[in-house]
Short mmCIF file of C-alpha atoms in Angstrom, two decimals:
data_model
loop_
_atom_site.label_atom_id
_atom_site.label_comp_id
_atom_site.label_asym_id
_atom_site.label_seq_id
_atom_site.Cartn_x
_atom_site.Cartn_y
_atom_site.Cartn_z
CA MET K 229 114.25 -90.89 113.26
CA LEU K 230 117.25 -91.73 115.23
CA ALA K 231 115.47 -90.59 118.48
CA PHE K 232 112.51 -92.72 117.66
CA HIS K 233 114.64 -95.82 117.27
CA ALA K 234 116.27 -94.93 120.48
CA LEU K 235 113.00 -94.53 122.25
CA TYR K 236 111.73 -97.95 120.85
CA ARG K 237 114.97 -99.62 121.99
CA ALA K 238 114.28 -98.15 125.50
CA LEU K 239 110.67 -99.37 125.70
CA LYS K 240 111.61 -102.92 124.69
CA MET K 241 111.70 -105.14 127.68
CA THR K 242 112.39 -108.71 128.37
CA VAL K 243 109.47 -110.98 128.80
CA PHE K 244 109.95 -111.30 132.64
CA ARG K 245 109.96 -107.61 133.07
CA LYS K 246 106.87 -107.09 130.69
CA ILE K 247 105.07 -109.73 132.90
CA SER K 248 106.24 -108.27 136.16
CA LEU K 249 105.05 -104.78 135.18
CA LEU K 250 101.78 -106.21 134.36
CA MET K 251 101.36 -108.31 137.37
CA LEU K 252 102.67 -105.22 139.65
CA LEU K 253 99.75 -102.92 138.07
CA LEU K 254 97.35 -105.66 138.76
CA PHE K 255 98.30 -106.29 142.43
CA THR K 256 98.49 -102.71 142.89
CA ALA K 257 94.99 -102.10 141.41
CA ILE K 258 93.54 -105.24 143.66
CA TYR K 259 95.16 -103.79 146.75
CA GLY K 260 93.96 -100.36 146.01
CA VAL K 261 90.24 -101.57 145.60
CA GLY K 262 90.53 -103.80 148.47
CA ALA K 263 91.79 -100.89 150.58
CA VAL K 264 88.90 -98.76 149.63
CA LEU K 265 86.61 -101.45 150.45
CA TYR K 266 88.14 -102.13 153.80
CA VAL K 267 88.14 -98.58 154.85
CA GLN K 268 84.61 -98.25 153.91
CA GLN K 269 83.65 -101.48 155.90
CA ALA K 270 85.77 -100.03 158.84
CA GLN K 271 83.78 -96.80 158.76
CA TYR K 272 80.51 -98.64 158.73
CA ASP K 273 81.42 -100.94 161.43
CA ILE K 274 82.86 -97.97 163.72
CA GLY K 275 79.71 -95.86 163.13
CA ARG K 276 77.46 -98.89 164.27
CA GLU K 277 79.69 -99.70 167.08
CA LEU K 278 79.47 -95.78 167.99
CA ALA K 279 75.75 -96.15 167.79
CA ALA K 280 75.55 -98.85 170.42
CA VAL K 281 78.04 -97.40 172.73
CA SER K 282 75.63 -94.14 172.90
CA GLY K 283 72.88 -96.12 173.82
CA VAL K 284 74.86 -97.85 176.54
CA ALA K 285 75.99 -94.49 177.63
CA GLN K 286 72.40 -92.96 177.87
CA SER K 287 71.57 -96.13 180.30
CA LEU K 288 74.48 -95.89 182.69
CA GLY K 289 74.52 -93.26 185.17
CA ALA K 290 77.20 -90.63 185.61
CA ALA K 291 80.89 -91.88 185.56
CA GLU K 292 81.17 -90.59 189.34
CA THR K 293 78.65 -93.21 190.47
CA LEU K 294 80.34 -96.23 188.97
CA PRO K 295 83.51 -97.95 190.52
CA PRO K 296 86.82 -96.81 188.95
CA ASP K 297 87.50 -100.54 187.67
CA VAL K 298 84.44 -100.52 185.85
CA VAL K 299 84.94 -97.18 184.08
CA GLN K 300 88.63 -98.25 183.18
CA SER K 301 86.99 -101.61 181.41
CA LEU K 302 84.35 -99.79 179.15
CA ARG K 303 85.30 -99.64 175.47
CA HIS K 304 85.02 -96.48 173.52
CA MET K 305 83.54 -94.54 176.80
CA ARG K 306 85.60 -91.97 178.49
CA PRO K 307 84.50 -89.55 181.42
CA THR K 308 84.40 -86.02 180.37
CA GLN K 309 86.44 -85.11 182.93
CA GLY K 310 89.14 -87.72 182.18
CA SER K 311 92.39 -87.42 179.97
CA GLY K 312 90.53 -86.91 176.72
CA SER K 313 90.90 -88.88 173.82
CA ALA K 314 92.73 -92.37 174.20
CA VAL K 315 93.73 -92.82 170.62
CA ASN K 316 96.75 -94.70 170.24
CA HIS K 317 99.76 -92.59 168.86
CA GLU K 318 100.95 -95.63 166.69
CA VAL K 319 98.05 -95.48 164.59
CA PRO K 320 98.83 -92.70 162.05
CA PHE K 321 96.55 -89.61 162.04
CA TRP K 322 95.95 -90.13 158.46
CA PHE K 323 94.46 -93.36 158.88
CA ALA K 324 92.38 -92.44 162.08
CA SER K 325 91.04 -89.41 160.09
CA ILE K 326 89.92 -91.64 157.26
CA VAL K 327 88.09 -94.34 159.21
CA THR K 328 86.46 -91.85 161.59
CA GLY K 329 85.56 -89.45 159.00
CA GLU K 330 87.06 -86.50 161.31
CA ARG K 331 83.81 -86.47 163.33
CA ALA K 332 83.46 -84.65 166.37
CA PHE K 333 83.13 -87.24 169.27
CA GLU K 334 79.80 -86.95 170.98
CA VAL K 335 79.21 -86.43 174.90
CA VAL K 336 76.29 -88.64 176.34
CA ASN K 337 75.30 -88.36 179.72
CA GLY K 338 78.67 -87.30 180.94
CA TRP K 339 80.60 -89.91 178.73
CA ARG K 340 82.69 -89.05 175.59
CA ILE K 341 82.00 -91.56 172.86
CA ASP K 342 85.79 -92.20 171.66
CA PRO K 343 86.45 -95.04 169.12
CA ALA K 344 90.16 -95.27 169.91
CA ASP K 345 90.12 -99.07 170.75
CA GLU K 346 88.16 -99.74 167.53
CA VAL K 347 90.69 -97.65 165.24
CA GLU K 348 93.34 -99.45 166.70
CA GLU K 349 91.78 -102.66 165.80
CA VAL K 350 91.13 -101.63 162.38
CA TRP K 351 94.60 -100.44 161.84
CA GLU K 352 96.20 -103.68 163.16
CA GLY K 353 94.01 -105.62 161.09
CA PHE K 354 94.80 -103.29 157.95
CA VAL K 355 98.54 -103.85 158.79
CA LEU K 356 98.22 -107.62 159.03
CA ILE K 357 96.25 -107.99 155.57
CA SER K 358 98.83 -105.52 153.97
CA ALA K 359 101.68 -107.72 155.11
CA SER K 360 99.96 -111.00 154.28
CA TYR K 361 99.38 -109.28 150.62
CA ALA K 362 102.82 -108.33 150.27
CA VAL K 363 104.30 -111.81 151.22
CA GLY K 364 101.81 -113.25 148.84
CA MET K 365 102.75 -110.87 146.17
CA VAL K 366 106.54 -111.53 146.74
CA LEU K 367 105.66 -115.16 146.67
CA CYS K 368 103.92 -114.66 143.50
CA PHE K 369 106.57 -112.80 141.44
CA LEU K 370 109.14 -115.50 142.69
CA ALA K 371 106.91 -118.06 141.13
CA LEU K 372 106.55 -116.12 138.27
CA PHE K 373 110.29 -115.54 137.80
CA TRP K 374 110.69 -119.34 138.06
CA MET K 375 108.06 -120.02 135.44
CA VAL K 376 109.34 -117.41 133.03
CA LYS K 377 112.72 -118.44 133.52
CA GLN K 378 111.66 -122.16 132.60
CA GLY K 379 109.57 -120.95 129.88
CA VAL K 380 112.20 -118.60 128.38
CA ARG K 381 115.05 -121.06 128.52
CA PRO K 382 113.98 -122.93 125.42
CA LEU K 383 113.80 -119.57 123.62
CA THR K 384 117.36 -118.71 124.81
CA GLU K 385 118.57 -121.96 123.53
CA LEU K 386 116.86 -121.34 120.25
CA SER K 387 118.44 -117.84 120.08
CA SER K 388 121.83 -119.08 120.76
CA ALA K 389 121.66 -121.76 118.28
CA MET K 390 120.24 -119.55 115.40
CA ALA K 391 123.22 -117.23 116.39
CA ALA K 392 125.68 -120.25 116.07
CA VAL K 393 124.04 -121.20 112.53
CA ALA K 394 124.48 -117.73 111.42
CA ASP K 395 128.09 -117.87 112.18
CA GLY K 396 128.29 -121.04 110.27
CA CYS K 397 128.22 -123.74 112.87
CA LEU K 398 125.85 -125.94 111.52
CA ALA K 399 126.61 -128.71 114.02
CA SER K 400 124.19 -126.75 116.65
CA ARG K 401 121.10 -128.84 117.87
CA LEU K 402 118.59 -128.32 120.46
CA PRO K 403 117.85 -130.65 123.10
CA SER K 404 114.66 -132.43 123.69
CA GLN K 405 112.01 -130.44 125.49
CA ARG K 406 109.48 -131.44 128.33
CA VAL K 407 107.00 -129.15 126.64
CA MET K 408 105.07 -130.87 123.70
CA GLU K 409 104.91 -127.49 121.72
CA LEU K 410 108.42 -126.55 122.58
CA ASP K 411 109.73 -129.93 121.74
CA THR K 412 108.10 -129.67 118.44
CA LEU K 413 109.66 -126.38 117.54
CA ALA K 414 113.14 -127.89 118.84
CA GLN K 415 112.73 -131.05 116.54
CA ARG K 416 111.85 -128.92 113.40
CA PHE K 417 114.88 -126.76 114.17
CA ASN K 418 117.02 -129.70 114.27
CA HIS K 419 115.70 -130.76 110.89
CA MET K 420 116.01 -127.69 109.38
CA VAL K 421 119.78 -127.24 110.41
CA LEU K 422 120.53 -130.96 109.35
CA ALA K 423 119.08 -130.07 105.85
CA LEU K 424 121.11 -126.77 105.73
CA GLU K 425 124.18 -128.84 106.75
CA ASN K 426 123.41 -131.43 104.20
CA GLU K 427 123.15 -128.86 101.65
CA GLN K 428 126.22 -126.98 102.56
CA GLN K 429 128.17 -130.30 102.30
CA THR K 430 126.64 -130.82 99.00
CA VAL K 431 127.45 -127.55 97.69
CA SER K 432 130.95 -127.76 99.15
CA ARG K 433 131.40 -130.94 97.49
CA LEU K 434 130.30 -129.49 93.99
CA LEU K 435 132.37 -126.43 94.47
CA ASN K 436 135.25 -128.69 95.13
CA GLU K 437 134.65 -130.93 92.15
CA LEU K 438 134.12 -127.85 89.99
CA LEU K 439 137.46 -126.48 91.08
CA GLN K 440 139.21 -129.63 90.33
CA LEU K 441 137.58 -129.98 87.04
CA GLN K 442 138.69 -126.33 86.43
CA ASP K 443 142.18 -126.85 87.29
CA ARG K 444 142.18 -130.24 85.12
CA GLU K 445 140.88 -128.36 82.04
CA ARG K 446 143.32 -125.56 82.52
CA GLU K 447 146.00 -128.21 82.61
CA HIS K 448 144.72 -130.04 79.66
CA ILE K 449 144.51 -126.83 77.84
CA ALA K 450 147.90 -125.55 78.90
CA ARG K 451 149.46 -128.89 77.70
CA VAL K 452 147.50 -128.88 74.26
CA LEU K 453 148.67 -125.41 73.67
CA HIS K 454 152.28 -126.21 74.95
CA ASP K 455 152.62 -129.26 72.68
CA ASP K 456 150.85 -127.78 69.59
CA LEU K 457 150.82 -123.90 69.31
CA GLY K 458 154.06 -124.01 71.30
CA GLN K 459 155.81 -125.99 68.82
CA TYR K 460 154.19 -124.13 65.89
CA LEU K 461 155.51 -120.89 67.17
CA THR K 462 158.82 -122.22 67.94
CA GLY K 463 159.14 -123.67 64.45
CA ILE K 464 157.81 -120.36 62.80
CA ARG K 465 160.59 -118.58 64.86
CA ALA K 466 163.26 -120.73 63.73
CA GLN K 467 162.13 -120.60 60.17
CA ALA K 468 162.31 -116.64 60.32
CA LYS K 469 165.75 -116.66 61.89
CA SER K 470 166.90 -119.00 59.35
CA TRP K 471 165.67 -116.83 56.61
CA VAL K 472 167.97 -113.80 57.91
CA TYR K 473 171.04 -115.85 56.67
CA ASP K 474 169.63 -116.81 53.41
CA PRO K 475 171.65 -115.23 50.74
CA GLU K 476 168.93 -115.45 48.00
CA LEU K 477 166.91 -112.90 49.93
CA ASN K 478 167.28 -109.22 49.78
CA GLU K 479 168.05 -106.92 52.87
CA ARG K 480 164.22 -105.89 52.81
CA GLN K 481 163.18 -109.52 53.16
CA LYS K 482 165.75 -110.18 55.78
CA GLN K 483 164.42 -107.52 57.84
CA GLN K 484 161.00 -108.81 57.55
CA ALA K 485 162.31 -111.98 58.81
CA ARG K 486 163.90 -110.41 61.70
CA ASP K 487 160.64 -108.63 62.65
CA LEU K 488 158.88 -112.03 62.28
CA ALA K 489 160.99 -113.76 64.49
CA GLY K 490 160.73 -110.77 67.11
CA HIS K 491 156.93 -110.99 66.90
CA CYS K 492 157.21 -114.63 67.31
CA GLU K 493 159.45 -114.12 70.59
CA THR K 494 157.03 -111.71 72.00
CA VAL K 495 154.10 -113.89 71.37
CA GLN K 496 155.98 -116.80 73.11
CA ARG K 497 156.66 -114.71 75.88
CA HIS K 498 153.05 -113.79 76.51
CA PHE K 499 152.23 -117.46 75.78
CA ARG K 500 154.50 -118.66 78.61
CA HIS K 501 152.53 -116.19 80.97
CA LEU K 502 149.26 -117.47 79.87
CA LEU K 503 150.34 -121.16 80.26
CA GLN K 504 151.61 -120.26 83.75
CA ASP K 505 148.16 -118.87 84.53
CA LEU K 506 146.57 -121.82 83.08
CA HIS K 507 148.69 -124.39 84.86
CA PRO K 508 151.65 -123.85 87.00
CA LEU K 509 154.29 -126.03 84.99
CA ALA K 510 157.02 -124.67 87.46
CA MET K 511 155.25 -126.42 90.24
CA GLU K 512 156.09 -129.76 88.34
CA GLN K 513 159.52 -128.72 87.50
CA LEU K 514 160.73 -126.82 90.71
CA GLY K 515 158.37 -128.08 93.37
CA LEU K 516 156.10 -126.02 95.63
CA ALA K 517 158.63 -123.68 97.31
CA GLY K 518 159.98 -122.90 93.49
CA ALA K 519 156.72 -122.30 92.19
CA ILE K 520 155.81 -119.92 95.01
CA GLN K 521 159.08 -117.98 94.33
CA HIS K 522 158.35 -118.11 90.66
CA LEU K 523 154.62 -116.88 91.00
CA ALA K 524 156.20 -114.02 93.15
CA GLU K 525 158.61 -113.01 90.57
CA GLN K 526 156.31 -113.26 87.62
CA TRP K 527 153.70 -111.25 89.71
CA GLN K 528 156.35 -108.46 90.55
CA HIS K 529 157.29 -108.45 86.87
CA LEU K 530 153.87 -108.01 85.55
CA SER K 531 152.34 -105.83 88.30
CA GLY K 532 155.30 -103.45 88.35
CA LEU K 533 155.06 -103.85 92.13
CA ASN K 534 157.56 -104.79 94.88
CA CYS K 535 156.82 -108.39 96.35
CA GLN K 536 158.92 -109.30 99.43
CA LEU K 537 159.08 -113.05 99.96
CA THR K 538 159.87 -114.53 103.07
CA MET K 539 159.88 -118.77 102.91
CA ASP K 540 161.13 -121.31 104.99
CA GLU K 541 163.75 -123.45 103.29
CA HIS K 542 161.78 -126.76 103.38
CA LEU K 543 157.89 -126.91 102.86
CA ALA K 544 155.58 -129.65 103.61
CA ASP K 545 155.45 -132.52 101.32
CA MET K 546 151.89 -131.89 99.93
CA SER K 547 149.71 -133.94 97.46
CA GLY K 548 149.42 -132.43 94.00
CA GLU K 549 145.80 -131.56 94.51
CA GLN K 550 146.76 -129.57 97.65
CA GLN K 551 149.79 -127.87 96.05
CA THR K 552 147.31 -126.75 93.29
CA HIS K 553 144.80 -125.47 95.69
CA LEU K 554 147.48 -123.54 97.60
CA TYR K 555 149.11 -122.01 94.35
CA ARG K 556 145.89 -120.88 93.05
CA PHE K 557 144.97 -119.26 96.46
CA LEU K 558 148.31 -117.32 96.22
CA GLN K 559 147.62 -116.63 92.57
CA GLU K 560 144.39 -115.18 93.37
CA ALA K 561 145.37 -113.27 96.29
CA LEU K 562 148.26 -111.47 94.66
CA ASN K 563 145.95 -110.66 91.57
CA ASN K 564 143.72 -109.02 94.00
CA VAL K 565 146.40 -106.83 95.45
CA SER K 566 147.46 -105.66 91.98
CA ARG K 567 143.88 -105.09 90.66
CA HIS K 568 142.18 -103.73 93.74
CA ALA K 569 144.37 -102.65 96.58
CA ASN K 570 146.33 -99.50 95.13
CA ALA K 571 149.11 -100.77 96.74
CA THR K 572 152.89 -100.02 96.18
CA CYS K 573 154.37 -103.31 97.69
CA ALA K 574 153.18 -106.60 98.94
CA THR K 575 154.81 -109.13 101.80
CA LEU K 576 154.42 -112.45 101.40
CA ALA K 577 155.23 -115.02 104.24
CA VAL K 578 155.12 -118.84 104.10
CA THR K 579 156.44 -120.53 107.07
CA LEU K 580 155.98 -123.81 108.87
CA ASN K 581 155.18 -123.81 112.57
CA ALA K 582 153.80 -126.34 115.19
CA GLY K 583 152.55 -128.79 112.37
CA GLU K 584 150.82 -126.07 110.59
CA LEU K 585 151.52 -124.20 107.18
CA HIS K 586 151.18 -120.32 107.71
CA ILE K 587 150.83 -118.11 104.97
CA GLU K 588 150.49 -114.37 105.29
CA LEU K 589 150.07 -111.83 102.60
CA ARG K 590 149.98 -108.06 103.27
CA ASP K 591 149.92 -105.02 101.15
CA ASP K 592 150.30 -101.13 101.94
CA GLY K 593 147.13 -100.13 99.90
CA ALA K 594 144.11 -98.23 100.76
CA GLY K 595 142.20 -100.96 102.76
CA THR K 596 138.52 -100.94 103.49
CA ASP K 597 136.32 -101.06 106.55
CA ASN K 598 133.45 -103.55 105.04
CA PHE K 599 135.97 -105.85 103.14
CA PRO K 600 133.51 -109.23 103.56
CA GLU K 601 130.76 -107.21 102.07
CA LYS K 602 132.80 -106.69 98.92
CA ALA K 603 133.56 -110.40 98.52
CA GLY K 604 133.50 -111.42 95.08
CA LEU K 605 134.12 -114.57 93.11
CA GLY K 606 137.60 -114.54 93.49
CA LEU K 607 137.54 -114.32 97.36
CA ARG K 608 134.65 -117.12 97.38
CA SER K 609 137.03 -119.30 95.39
CA MET K 610 139.88 -118.51 97.94
CA HIS K 611 137.54 -119.41 100.76
CA GLU K 612 136.61 -122.63 99.00
CA ARG K 613 140.39 -123.39 98.52
CA ALA K 614 141.17 -122.90 101.98
CA ARG K 615 138.26 -125.32 102.92
CA CYS K 616 139.54 -128.05 100.44
CA LEU K 617 142.95 -127.61 102.32
CA GLY K 618 141.17 -128.01 105.70
CA GLY K 619 142.64 -124.69 106.70
CA ARG K 620 141.42 -121.34 108.20
CA VAL K 621 141.73 -118.22 106.32
CA ARG K 622 140.92 -114.58 107.75
CA PHE K 623 140.75 -111.31 105.80
CA LEU K 624 141.73 -108.32 107.98
CA SER K 625 141.47 -104.75 106.34
CA LYS K 626 141.16 -101.27 107.50
CA VAL K 627 140.91 -98.03 105.66
CA GLY K 628 144.39 -96.52 105.38
CA GLU K 629 146.15 -99.61 106.78
CA GLY K 630 145.99 -101.93 103.85
CA THR K 631 144.71 -105.57 103.88
CA LYS K 632 146.20 -108.82 105.29
CA ILE K 633 145.30 -112.49 104.27
CA GLN K 634 146.43 -115.21 106.81
CA LEU K 635 145.87 -118.85 106.12
CA ALA K 636 146.64 -121.72 108.41
CA VAL K 637 146.76 -125.31 106.96
CA PRO K 638 147.16 -128.03 109.55
CA LEU K 639 149.73 -130.67 108.45
CA HIS K 640 150.41 -134.26 109.50
CA PRO K 641 153.59 -134.47 111.44
CA SER K 642 155.20 -136.73 109.00
CA CYS K 643 154.54 -134.02 106.02
CA ALA K 644 157.26 -131.67 107.47
CA PHE K 645 160.84 -132.68 106.75
CA GLY K 646 164.06 -130.73 107.10
CA SER K 647 165.15 -127.99 109.25
CA LEU K 648 163.30 -124.61 109.36
CA LEU K 649 165.31 -121.32 108.84
#
């Protein structure tokens, strides 16, 4: 099967090569047919010329009776006592043999009938026609190359534009073409890309609104749980602790009160983790840098993995929505490390450099060679949050070398303040 695919790729040619090969075969066939017809005509002409010369030789007297200048001026006739054949050595032997048919030269009335002059003329004509044919063929191939190049250029532009669209660049457009059919194709392609661009903008806007709605719902649920259920748990725990010091209760009832207070404390601890997942209250209280540090510490405590955090002393002053997107991005990235990476530690670096906020998260996990193909909902949400931040995200992973996630968020110069470590 692999050999078949290799042979198929080897047989695949460009349009110009295919047309050139067909044209070469056609020119060769025409040249071959023309050469055969030319040789047949030459053989007929030489035979007719020799027949005429034989008649002349019979009417003439012996060569010795004629003046030498007359003998030298005669064509196709040589005295038998002369130097023999006068065939030009510049004429190839194979060509002379073909056109003369390797016939023995006749001797008539003391004259040898020799078609050397006629063969030379035929050869010169053959060379001239062949050279003209070759020049015409070269000109045809040059014209063919130019025409194919002009015809294939729109297809090459279309292929490049389609490759750009496949890479996510929906701003690619084809210019107008001078050929009506190609111009129609280019316009339809531009309309298709425009429709895709509009659809992508719509989907991105809906995803952004969905993420914002999700964050608002999480915030609402977190506040309701904190204000209502949290207060109830606090009250129950306080009541249970007060029973411990009630003199009217026996020791068994006091122990039950201690157990109830301990259970309430456990529920409250998990409750705080749940609230932190639903809405990062630490960001409102500690700011972005404090929230990131708290997130790293909480993830390290819950996952049991080591997290080495490196962060600049001052981060950019971002809007609440941007901070939420960035926090959720880091939260999802750390959760992926603990769930899927099989790592023992992670390294998180948050720095400001050249007007951009750079984030890099590394782990020492198993890694994978087809990381984009395994993209799930979490990775898609990370891509969308990076897009909402106007940033660029890269996922680099290799088997045995772990995974690295890089995020670069451009910032306005006025957003950065303070000095960097």
